[in-house]
XYZ file of N, CA and C in Angstrom:
678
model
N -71.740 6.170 -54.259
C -71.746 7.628 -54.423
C -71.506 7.959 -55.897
N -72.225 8.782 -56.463
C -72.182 9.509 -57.833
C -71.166 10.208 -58.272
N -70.305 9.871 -59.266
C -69.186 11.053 -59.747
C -69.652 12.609 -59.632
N -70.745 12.747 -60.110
C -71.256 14.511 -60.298
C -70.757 14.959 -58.838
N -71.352 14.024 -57.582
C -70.931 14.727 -56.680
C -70.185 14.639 -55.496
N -68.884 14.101 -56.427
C -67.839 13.829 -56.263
C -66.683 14.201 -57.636
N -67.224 14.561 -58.427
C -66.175 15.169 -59.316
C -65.033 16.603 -59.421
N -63.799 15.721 -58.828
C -62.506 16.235 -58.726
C -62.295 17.661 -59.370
N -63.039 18.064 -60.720
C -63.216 19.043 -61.426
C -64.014 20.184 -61.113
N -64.922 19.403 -60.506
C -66.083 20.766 -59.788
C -66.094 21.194 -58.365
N -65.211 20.084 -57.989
C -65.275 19.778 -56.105
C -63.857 20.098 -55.101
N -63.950 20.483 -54.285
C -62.877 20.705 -53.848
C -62.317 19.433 -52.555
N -60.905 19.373 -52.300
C -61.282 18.102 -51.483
C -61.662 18.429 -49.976
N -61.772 18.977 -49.461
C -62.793 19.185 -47.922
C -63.652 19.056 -48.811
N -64.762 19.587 -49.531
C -66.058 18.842 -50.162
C -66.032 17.703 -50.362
N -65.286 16.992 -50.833
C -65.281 15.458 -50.750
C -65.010 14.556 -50.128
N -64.292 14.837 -49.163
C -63.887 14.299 -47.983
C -64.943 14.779 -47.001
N -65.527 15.946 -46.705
C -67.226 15.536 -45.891
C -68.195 15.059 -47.005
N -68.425 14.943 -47.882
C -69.526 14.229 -48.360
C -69.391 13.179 -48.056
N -67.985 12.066 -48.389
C -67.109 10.896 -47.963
C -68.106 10.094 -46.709
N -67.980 11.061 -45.275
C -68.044 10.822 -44.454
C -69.454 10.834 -43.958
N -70.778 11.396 -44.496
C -72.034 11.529 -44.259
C -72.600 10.712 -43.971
N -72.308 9.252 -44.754
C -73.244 8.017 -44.137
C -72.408 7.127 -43.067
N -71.332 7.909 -42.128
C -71.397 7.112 -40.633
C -72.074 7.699 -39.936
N -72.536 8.548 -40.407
C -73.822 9.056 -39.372
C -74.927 8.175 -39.360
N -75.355 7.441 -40.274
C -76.003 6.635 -40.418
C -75.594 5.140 -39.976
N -74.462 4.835 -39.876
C -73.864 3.756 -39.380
C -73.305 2.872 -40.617
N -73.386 3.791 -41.976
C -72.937 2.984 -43.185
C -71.340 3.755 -43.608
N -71.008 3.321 -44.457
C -69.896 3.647 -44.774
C -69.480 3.911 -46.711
N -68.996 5.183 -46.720
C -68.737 5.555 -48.636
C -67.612 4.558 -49.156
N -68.605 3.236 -49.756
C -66.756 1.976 -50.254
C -66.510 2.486 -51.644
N -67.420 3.446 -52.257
C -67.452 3.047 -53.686
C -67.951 4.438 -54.373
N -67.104 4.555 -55.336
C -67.700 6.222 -56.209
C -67.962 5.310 -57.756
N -68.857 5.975 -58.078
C -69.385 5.377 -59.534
C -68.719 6.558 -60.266
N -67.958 6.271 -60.934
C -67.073 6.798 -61.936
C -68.133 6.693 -63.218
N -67.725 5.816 -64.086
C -68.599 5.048 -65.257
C -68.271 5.975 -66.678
N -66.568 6.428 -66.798
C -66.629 7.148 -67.899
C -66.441 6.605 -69.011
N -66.795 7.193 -70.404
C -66.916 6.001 -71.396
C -66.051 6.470 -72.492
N -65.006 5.268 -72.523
C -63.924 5.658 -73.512
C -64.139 5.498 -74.871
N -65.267 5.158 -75.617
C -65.656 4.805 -76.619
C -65.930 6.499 -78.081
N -65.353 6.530 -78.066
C -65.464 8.072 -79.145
C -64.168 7.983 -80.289
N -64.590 8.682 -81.328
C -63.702 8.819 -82.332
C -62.837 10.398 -82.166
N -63.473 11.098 -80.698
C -62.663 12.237 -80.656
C -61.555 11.711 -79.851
N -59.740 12.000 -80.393
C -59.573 11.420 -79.387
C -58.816 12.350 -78.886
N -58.774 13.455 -78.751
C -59.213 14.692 -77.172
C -59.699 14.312 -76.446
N -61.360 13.801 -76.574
C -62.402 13.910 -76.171
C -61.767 12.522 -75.129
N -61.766 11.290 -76.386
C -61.035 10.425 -74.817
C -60.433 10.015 -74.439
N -59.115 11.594 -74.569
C -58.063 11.157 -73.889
C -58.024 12.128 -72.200
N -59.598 12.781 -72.885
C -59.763 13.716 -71.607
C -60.393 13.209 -70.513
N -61.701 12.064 -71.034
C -62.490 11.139 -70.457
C -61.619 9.985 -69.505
N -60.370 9.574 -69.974
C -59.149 8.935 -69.675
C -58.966 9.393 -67.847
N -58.173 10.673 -69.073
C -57.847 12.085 -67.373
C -58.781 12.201 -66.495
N -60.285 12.006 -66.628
C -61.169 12.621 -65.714
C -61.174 11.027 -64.946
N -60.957 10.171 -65.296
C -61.084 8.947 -64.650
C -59.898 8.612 -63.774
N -58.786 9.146 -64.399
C -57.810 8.856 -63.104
C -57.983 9.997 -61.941
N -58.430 11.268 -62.790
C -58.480 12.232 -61.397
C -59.562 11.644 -60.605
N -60.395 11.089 -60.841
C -61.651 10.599 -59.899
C -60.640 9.421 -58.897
N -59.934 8.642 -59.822
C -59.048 7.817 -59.143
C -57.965 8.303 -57.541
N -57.673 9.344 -58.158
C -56.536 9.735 -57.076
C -57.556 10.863 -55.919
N -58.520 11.778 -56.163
C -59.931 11.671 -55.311
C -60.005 10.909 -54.758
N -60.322 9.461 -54.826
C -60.997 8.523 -53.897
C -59.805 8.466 -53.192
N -58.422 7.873 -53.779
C -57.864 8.094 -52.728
C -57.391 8.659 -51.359
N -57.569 10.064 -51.955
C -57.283 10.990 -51.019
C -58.583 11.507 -50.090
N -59.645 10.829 -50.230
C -60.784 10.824 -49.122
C -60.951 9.827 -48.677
N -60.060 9.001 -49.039
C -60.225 7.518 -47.890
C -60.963 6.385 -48.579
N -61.583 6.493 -49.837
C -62.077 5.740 -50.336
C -61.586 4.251 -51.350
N -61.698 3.522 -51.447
C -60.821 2.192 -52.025
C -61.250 1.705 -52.621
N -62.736 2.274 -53.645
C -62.808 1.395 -54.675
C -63.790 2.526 -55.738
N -63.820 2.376 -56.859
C -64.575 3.551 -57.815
C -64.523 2.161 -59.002
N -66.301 2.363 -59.382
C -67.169 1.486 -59.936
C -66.675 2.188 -61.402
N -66.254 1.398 -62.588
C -66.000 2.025 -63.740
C -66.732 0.981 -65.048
N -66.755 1.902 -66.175
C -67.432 1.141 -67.484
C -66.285 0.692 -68.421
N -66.628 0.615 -69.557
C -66.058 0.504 -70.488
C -66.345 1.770 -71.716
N -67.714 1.552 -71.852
C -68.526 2.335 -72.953
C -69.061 1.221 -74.278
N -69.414 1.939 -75.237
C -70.322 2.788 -75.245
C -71.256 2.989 -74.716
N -71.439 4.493 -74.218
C -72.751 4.830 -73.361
C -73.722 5.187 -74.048
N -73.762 4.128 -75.189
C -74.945 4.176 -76.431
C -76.720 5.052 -76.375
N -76.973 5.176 -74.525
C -78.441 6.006 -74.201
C -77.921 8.096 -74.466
N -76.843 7.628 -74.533
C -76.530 9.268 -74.259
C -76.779 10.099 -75.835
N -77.147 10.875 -76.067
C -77.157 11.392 -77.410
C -75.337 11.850 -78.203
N -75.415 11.044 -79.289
C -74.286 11.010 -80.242
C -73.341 10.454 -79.360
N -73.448 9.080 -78.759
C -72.593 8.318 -78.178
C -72.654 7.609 -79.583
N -71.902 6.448 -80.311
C -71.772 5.936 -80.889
C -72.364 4.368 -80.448
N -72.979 3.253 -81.349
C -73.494 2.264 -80.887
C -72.456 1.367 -81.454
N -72.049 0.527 -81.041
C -71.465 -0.880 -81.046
C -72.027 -1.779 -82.037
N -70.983 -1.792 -83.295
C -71.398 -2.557 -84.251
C -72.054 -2.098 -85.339
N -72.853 -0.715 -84.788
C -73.621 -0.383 -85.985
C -72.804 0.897 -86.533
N -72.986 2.229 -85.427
C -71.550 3.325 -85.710
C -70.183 3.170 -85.446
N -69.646 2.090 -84.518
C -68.013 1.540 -84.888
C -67.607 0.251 -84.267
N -67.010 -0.683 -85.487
C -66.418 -1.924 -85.197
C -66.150 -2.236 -83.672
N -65.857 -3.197 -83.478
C -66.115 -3.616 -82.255
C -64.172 -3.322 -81.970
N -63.676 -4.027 -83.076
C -62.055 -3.809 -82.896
C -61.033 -2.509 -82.723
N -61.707 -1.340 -83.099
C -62.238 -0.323 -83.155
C -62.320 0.172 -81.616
N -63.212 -0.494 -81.222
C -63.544 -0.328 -80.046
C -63.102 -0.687 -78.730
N -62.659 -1.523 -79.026
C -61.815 -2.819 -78.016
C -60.125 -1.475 -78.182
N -59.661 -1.308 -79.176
C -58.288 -0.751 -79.324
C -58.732 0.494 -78.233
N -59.667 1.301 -78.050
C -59.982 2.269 -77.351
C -60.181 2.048 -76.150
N -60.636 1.112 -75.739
C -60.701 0.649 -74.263
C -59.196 0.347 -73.670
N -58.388 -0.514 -74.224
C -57.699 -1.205 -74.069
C -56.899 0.022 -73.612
N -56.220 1.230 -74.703
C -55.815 2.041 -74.727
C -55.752 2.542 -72.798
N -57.082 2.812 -72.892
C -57.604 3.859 -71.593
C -57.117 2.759 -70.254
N -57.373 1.804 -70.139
C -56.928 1.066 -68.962
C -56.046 1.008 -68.867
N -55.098 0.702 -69.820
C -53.805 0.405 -69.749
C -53.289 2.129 -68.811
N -53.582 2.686 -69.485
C -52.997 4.489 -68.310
C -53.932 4.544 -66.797
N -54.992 4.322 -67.075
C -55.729 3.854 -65.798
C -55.529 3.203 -64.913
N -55.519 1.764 -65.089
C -54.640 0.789 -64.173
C -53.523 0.941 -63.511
N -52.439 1.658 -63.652
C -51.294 2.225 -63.425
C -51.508 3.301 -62.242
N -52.818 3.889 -62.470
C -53.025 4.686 -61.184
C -53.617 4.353 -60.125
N -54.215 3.338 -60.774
C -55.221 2.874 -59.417
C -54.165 2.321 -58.713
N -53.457 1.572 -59.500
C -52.525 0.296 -58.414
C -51.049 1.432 -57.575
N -51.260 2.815 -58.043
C -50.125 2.962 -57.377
C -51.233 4.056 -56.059
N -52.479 4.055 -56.394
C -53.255 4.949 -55.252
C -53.656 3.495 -54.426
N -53.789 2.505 -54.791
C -54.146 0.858 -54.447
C -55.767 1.482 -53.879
N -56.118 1.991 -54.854
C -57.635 1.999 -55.362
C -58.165 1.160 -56.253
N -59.163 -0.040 -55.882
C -59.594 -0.738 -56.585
C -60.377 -0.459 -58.195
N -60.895 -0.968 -59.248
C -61.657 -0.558 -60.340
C -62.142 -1.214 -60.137
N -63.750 -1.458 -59.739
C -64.378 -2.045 -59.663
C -65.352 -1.941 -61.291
N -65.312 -3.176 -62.175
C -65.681 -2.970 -63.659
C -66.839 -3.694 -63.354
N -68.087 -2.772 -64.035
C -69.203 -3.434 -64.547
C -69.494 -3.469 -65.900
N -69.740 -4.471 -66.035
C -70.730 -4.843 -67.217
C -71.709 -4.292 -67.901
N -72.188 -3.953 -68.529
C -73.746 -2.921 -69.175
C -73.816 -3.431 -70.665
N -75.253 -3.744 -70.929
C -76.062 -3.985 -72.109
C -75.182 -3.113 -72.742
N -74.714 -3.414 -74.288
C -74.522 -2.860 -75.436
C -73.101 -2.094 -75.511
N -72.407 -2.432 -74.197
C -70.894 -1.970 -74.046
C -69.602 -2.888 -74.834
N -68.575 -2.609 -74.758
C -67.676 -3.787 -75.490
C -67.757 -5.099 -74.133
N -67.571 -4.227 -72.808
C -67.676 -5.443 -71.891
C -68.726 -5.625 -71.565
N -70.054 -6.734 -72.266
C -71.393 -6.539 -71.926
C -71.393 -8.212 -71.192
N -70.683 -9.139 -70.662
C -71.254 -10.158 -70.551
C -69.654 -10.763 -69.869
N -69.926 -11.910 -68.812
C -68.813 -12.286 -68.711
C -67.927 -12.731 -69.404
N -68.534 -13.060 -70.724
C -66.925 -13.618 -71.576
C -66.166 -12.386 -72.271
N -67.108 -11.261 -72.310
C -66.098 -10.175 -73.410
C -65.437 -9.203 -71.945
N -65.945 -9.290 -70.529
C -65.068 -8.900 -70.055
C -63.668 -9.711 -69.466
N -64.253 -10.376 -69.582
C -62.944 -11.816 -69.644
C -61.696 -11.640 -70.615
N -61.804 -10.752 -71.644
C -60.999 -10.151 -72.548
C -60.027 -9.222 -72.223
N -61.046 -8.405 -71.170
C -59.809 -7.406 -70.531
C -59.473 -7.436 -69.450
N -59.643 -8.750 -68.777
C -58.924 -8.909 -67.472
C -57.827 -10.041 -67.531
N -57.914 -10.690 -68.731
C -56.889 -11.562 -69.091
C -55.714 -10.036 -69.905
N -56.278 -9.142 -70.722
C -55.426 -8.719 -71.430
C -54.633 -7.791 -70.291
N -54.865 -7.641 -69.094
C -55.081 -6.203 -67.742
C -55.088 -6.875 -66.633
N -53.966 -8.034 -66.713
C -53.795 -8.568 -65.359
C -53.178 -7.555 -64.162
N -54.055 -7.323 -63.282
C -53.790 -6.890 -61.763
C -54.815 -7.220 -60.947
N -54.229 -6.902 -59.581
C -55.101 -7.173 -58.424
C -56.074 -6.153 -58.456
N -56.182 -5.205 -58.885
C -56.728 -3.687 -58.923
C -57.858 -3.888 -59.833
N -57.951 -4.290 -60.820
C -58.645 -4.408 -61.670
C -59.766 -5.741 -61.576
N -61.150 -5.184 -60.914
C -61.692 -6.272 -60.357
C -62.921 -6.182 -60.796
N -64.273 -6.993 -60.057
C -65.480 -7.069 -60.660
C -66.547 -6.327 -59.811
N -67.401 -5.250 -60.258
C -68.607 -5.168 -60.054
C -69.532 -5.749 -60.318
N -70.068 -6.921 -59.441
C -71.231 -7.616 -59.985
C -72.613 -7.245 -59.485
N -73.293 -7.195 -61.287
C -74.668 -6.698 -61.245
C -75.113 -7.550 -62.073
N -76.608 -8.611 -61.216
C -76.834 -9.297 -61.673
C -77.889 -9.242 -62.846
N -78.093 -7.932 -62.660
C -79.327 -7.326 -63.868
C -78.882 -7.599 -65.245
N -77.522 -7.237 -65.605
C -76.566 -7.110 -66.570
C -76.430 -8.448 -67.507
N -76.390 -9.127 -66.640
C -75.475 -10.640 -66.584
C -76.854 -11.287 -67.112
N -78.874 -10.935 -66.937
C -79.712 -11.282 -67.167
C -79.709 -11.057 -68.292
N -79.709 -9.873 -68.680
C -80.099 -9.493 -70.429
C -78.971 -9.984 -70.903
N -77.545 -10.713 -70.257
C -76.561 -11.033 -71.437
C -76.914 -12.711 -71.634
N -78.030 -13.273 -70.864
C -78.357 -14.321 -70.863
C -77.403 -14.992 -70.243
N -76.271 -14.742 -69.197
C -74.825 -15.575 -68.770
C -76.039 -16.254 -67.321
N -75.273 -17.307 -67.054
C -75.660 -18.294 -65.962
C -74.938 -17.263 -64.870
N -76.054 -16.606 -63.884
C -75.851 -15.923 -63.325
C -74.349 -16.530 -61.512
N -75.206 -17.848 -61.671
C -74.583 -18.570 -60.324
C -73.229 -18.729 -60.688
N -72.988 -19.348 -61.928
C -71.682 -19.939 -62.375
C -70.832 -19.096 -62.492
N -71.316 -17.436 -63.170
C -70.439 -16.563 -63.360
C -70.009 -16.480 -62.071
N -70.877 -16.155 -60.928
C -69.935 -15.450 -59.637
C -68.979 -16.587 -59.176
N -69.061 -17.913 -59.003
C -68.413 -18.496 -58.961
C -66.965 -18.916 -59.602
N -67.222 -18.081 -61.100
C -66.102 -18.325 -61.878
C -65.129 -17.233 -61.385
N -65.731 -16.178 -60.952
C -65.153 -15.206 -60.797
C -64.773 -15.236 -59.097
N -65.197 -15.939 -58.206
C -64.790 -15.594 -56.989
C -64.392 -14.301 -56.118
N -63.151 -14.108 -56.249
C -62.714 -13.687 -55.206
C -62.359 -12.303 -56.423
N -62.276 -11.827 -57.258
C -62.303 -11.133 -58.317
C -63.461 -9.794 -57.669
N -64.694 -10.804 -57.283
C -65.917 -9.574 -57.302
C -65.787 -8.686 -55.982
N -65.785 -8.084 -56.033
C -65.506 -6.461 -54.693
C -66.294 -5.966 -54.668
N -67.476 -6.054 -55.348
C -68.690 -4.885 -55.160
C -69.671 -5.779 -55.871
N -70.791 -5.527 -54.977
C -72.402 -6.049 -55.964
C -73.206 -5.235 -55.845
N -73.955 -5.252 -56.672
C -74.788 -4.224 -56.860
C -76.332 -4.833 -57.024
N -77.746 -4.739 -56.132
C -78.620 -5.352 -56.106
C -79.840 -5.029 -57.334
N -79.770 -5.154 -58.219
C -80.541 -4.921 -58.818
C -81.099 -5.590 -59.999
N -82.949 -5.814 -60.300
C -83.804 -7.173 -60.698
C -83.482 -6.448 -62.657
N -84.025 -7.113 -63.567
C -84.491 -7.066 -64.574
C -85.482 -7.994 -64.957
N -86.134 -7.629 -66.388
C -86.723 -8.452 -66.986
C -86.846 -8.060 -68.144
N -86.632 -8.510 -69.554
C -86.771 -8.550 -71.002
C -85.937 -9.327 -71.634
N -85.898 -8.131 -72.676
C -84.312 -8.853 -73.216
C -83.493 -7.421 -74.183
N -82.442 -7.675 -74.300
C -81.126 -7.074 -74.957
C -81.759 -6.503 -75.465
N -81.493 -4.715 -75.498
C -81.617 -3.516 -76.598
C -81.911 -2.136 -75.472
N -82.920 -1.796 -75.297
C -83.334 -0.176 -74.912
C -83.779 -0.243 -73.872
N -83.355 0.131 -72.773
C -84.378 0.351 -71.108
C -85.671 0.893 -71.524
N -86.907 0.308 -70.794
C -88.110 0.767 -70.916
C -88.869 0.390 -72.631
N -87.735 -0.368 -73.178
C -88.268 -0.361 -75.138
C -88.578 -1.824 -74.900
N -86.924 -2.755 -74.521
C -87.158 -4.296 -74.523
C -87.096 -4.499 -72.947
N -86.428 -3.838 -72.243
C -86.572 -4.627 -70.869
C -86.731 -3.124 -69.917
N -86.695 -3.879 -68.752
C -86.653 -2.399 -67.381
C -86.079 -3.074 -66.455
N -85.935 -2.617 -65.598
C -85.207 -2.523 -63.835
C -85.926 -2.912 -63.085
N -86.795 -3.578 -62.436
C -87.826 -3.579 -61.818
C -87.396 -3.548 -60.043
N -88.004 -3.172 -58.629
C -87.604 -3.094 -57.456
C -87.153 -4.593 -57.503
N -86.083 -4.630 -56.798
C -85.625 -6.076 -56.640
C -86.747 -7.186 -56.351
N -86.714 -7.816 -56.527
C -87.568 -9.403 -56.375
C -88.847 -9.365 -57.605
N -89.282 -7.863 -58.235
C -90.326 -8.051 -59.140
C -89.909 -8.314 -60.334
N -88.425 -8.783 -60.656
C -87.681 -9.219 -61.653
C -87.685 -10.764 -61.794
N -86.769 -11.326 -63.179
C -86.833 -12.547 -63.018
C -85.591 -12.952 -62.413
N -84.414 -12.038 -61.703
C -83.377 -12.625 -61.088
C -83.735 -13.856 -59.717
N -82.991 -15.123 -59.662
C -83.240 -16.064 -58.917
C -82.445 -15.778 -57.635
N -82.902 -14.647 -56.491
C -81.901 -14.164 -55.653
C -81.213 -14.783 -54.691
N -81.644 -16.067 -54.519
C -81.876 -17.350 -53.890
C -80.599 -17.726 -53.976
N -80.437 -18.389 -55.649
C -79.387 -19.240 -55.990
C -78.090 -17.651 -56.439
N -78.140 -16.349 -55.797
C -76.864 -15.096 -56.461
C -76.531 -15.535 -55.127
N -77.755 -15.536 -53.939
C -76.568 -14.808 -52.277
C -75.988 -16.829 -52.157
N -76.663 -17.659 -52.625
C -76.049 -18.808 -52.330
C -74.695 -19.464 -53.107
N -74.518 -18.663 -54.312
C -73.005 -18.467 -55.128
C -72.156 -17.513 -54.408
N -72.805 -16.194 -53.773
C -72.108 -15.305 -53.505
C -71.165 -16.020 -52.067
N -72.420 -16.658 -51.087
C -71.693 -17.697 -50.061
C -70.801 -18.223 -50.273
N -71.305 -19.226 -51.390
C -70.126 -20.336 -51.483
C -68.308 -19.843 -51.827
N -68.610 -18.512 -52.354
C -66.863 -18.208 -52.972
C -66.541 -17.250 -51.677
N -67.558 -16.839 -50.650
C -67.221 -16.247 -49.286
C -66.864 -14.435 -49.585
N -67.814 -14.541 -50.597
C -67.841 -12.880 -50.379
C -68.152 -12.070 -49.606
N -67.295 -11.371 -49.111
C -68.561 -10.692 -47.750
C -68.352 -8.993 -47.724
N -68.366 -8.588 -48.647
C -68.455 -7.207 -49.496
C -69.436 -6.409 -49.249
N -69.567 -5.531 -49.429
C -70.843 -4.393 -49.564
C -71.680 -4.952 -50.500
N -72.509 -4.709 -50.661
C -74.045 -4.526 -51.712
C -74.250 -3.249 -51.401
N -75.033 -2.630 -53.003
C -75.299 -1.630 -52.912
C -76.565 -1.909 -53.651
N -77.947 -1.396 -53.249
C -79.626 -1.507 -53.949
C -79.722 -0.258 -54.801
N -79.772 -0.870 -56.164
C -79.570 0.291 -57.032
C -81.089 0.427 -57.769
N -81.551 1.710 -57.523
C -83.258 2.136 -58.111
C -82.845 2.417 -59.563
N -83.578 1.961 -60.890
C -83.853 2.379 -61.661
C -85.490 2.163 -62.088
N -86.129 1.843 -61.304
C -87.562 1.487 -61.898
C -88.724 2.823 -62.298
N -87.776 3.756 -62.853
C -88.524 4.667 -62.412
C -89.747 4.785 -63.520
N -90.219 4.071 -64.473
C -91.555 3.781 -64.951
C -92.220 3.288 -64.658
């Protein structure tokens, strides 16, 4: 489910708590709100407000029954006057800003015992399993866990099998979705393609995903829209 419509700011909670509930009608169930706010800015109003809007999304899920909200890091470098990584600010820079925001974050999830489910994304500080490996060693909790998307993990060139394996019991959420290129601009160097018209090997993800006995939701995420 999408923050917009689910955001604590615009929404009231009977609105979110029946939206919550719409797909047991269907026989599925709401595990997961995509948060994805990006702490990466030199305003720091701006993200200490981005901060706030992430725990209020936090204590939301809670209070509609929900137990896990999908989150980023940043930079959300496609957005206009997001800042890019490396080129408009140091990476250390950048890392101090993240670090910052979880550290107040984490604290809420674990006392709503709402999961963070963290993904990965091209051109973020956490773009690949080893730089998010940075902030789960620096942000030890149970709360603080993995969204795995194997699209991500393609353009970071990481051994897709080994990562889930390294990570085991860590991953709480997957997310199904193919790529093909390489590192830089959706639609410039690579795209999204419907699952299987990618070069992901889906074969050897659900046969890693077996072996560490995940048995989690998937969620089939569309971006192919060129």
């Amino acid at each position: 489910m999408g923050y917009p419509h689910f955001d604590p700011q615009v929404t009231t909670a009977e609105q979110r708590k029946k939206l919550s509930e719409v797909p047991r009608r269907c026989g599925m169930e709401t595990i997961e709100v995509m948060i994805q706010d990006d702490y990466i800015t030199r305003d720091e109003d701006e993200r200490n407000r981005r901060t706030e809007h992430t725990m209020e999304c936090v204590r939301a899920a809670a209070e509609a029954g929900i137990g896990m909200v999908n989150v980023f890091t940043g930079p959300r470098f496609w957005d206009e006057g997001n800042p890019r990584l490396h080129r408009d600010i140091q990476e250390g820079d950048a890392w101090n800003m993240v670090m910052d925001a979880y550290e107040k974050i984490v604290p809420v999830a674990e006392e709503c015992r709402v999961i963070l489910a963290l993904e990965i994304c091209n051109g973020m500080v956490c773009r690949d399993f080893y730089t998010c490996n940075h902030l789960l060693d620096h942000i030890n909790s149970d709360y603080l866990c993995i969204n795995m998307d194997p699209s991500h993990h393609h353009l970071a060139r990481n051994d897709i099998p080994w990562v889930i394996r390294q990570w085991g019991p860590k991953i709480t959420h997957v997310h199904l979705k193919d790529a093909i290129g390489n590192p830089g601009f959706q639609d410039e160097t690579f795209v999204y393609p419907l699952p299987g018209d990618g070069v992901i090997d889906w074969n050897t993800v659900f046969d890693a995903l077996e072996e560490v006995e995940y048995n989690g939701y998937y969620t089939v995420e569309y971006e192919a829209f060129h």
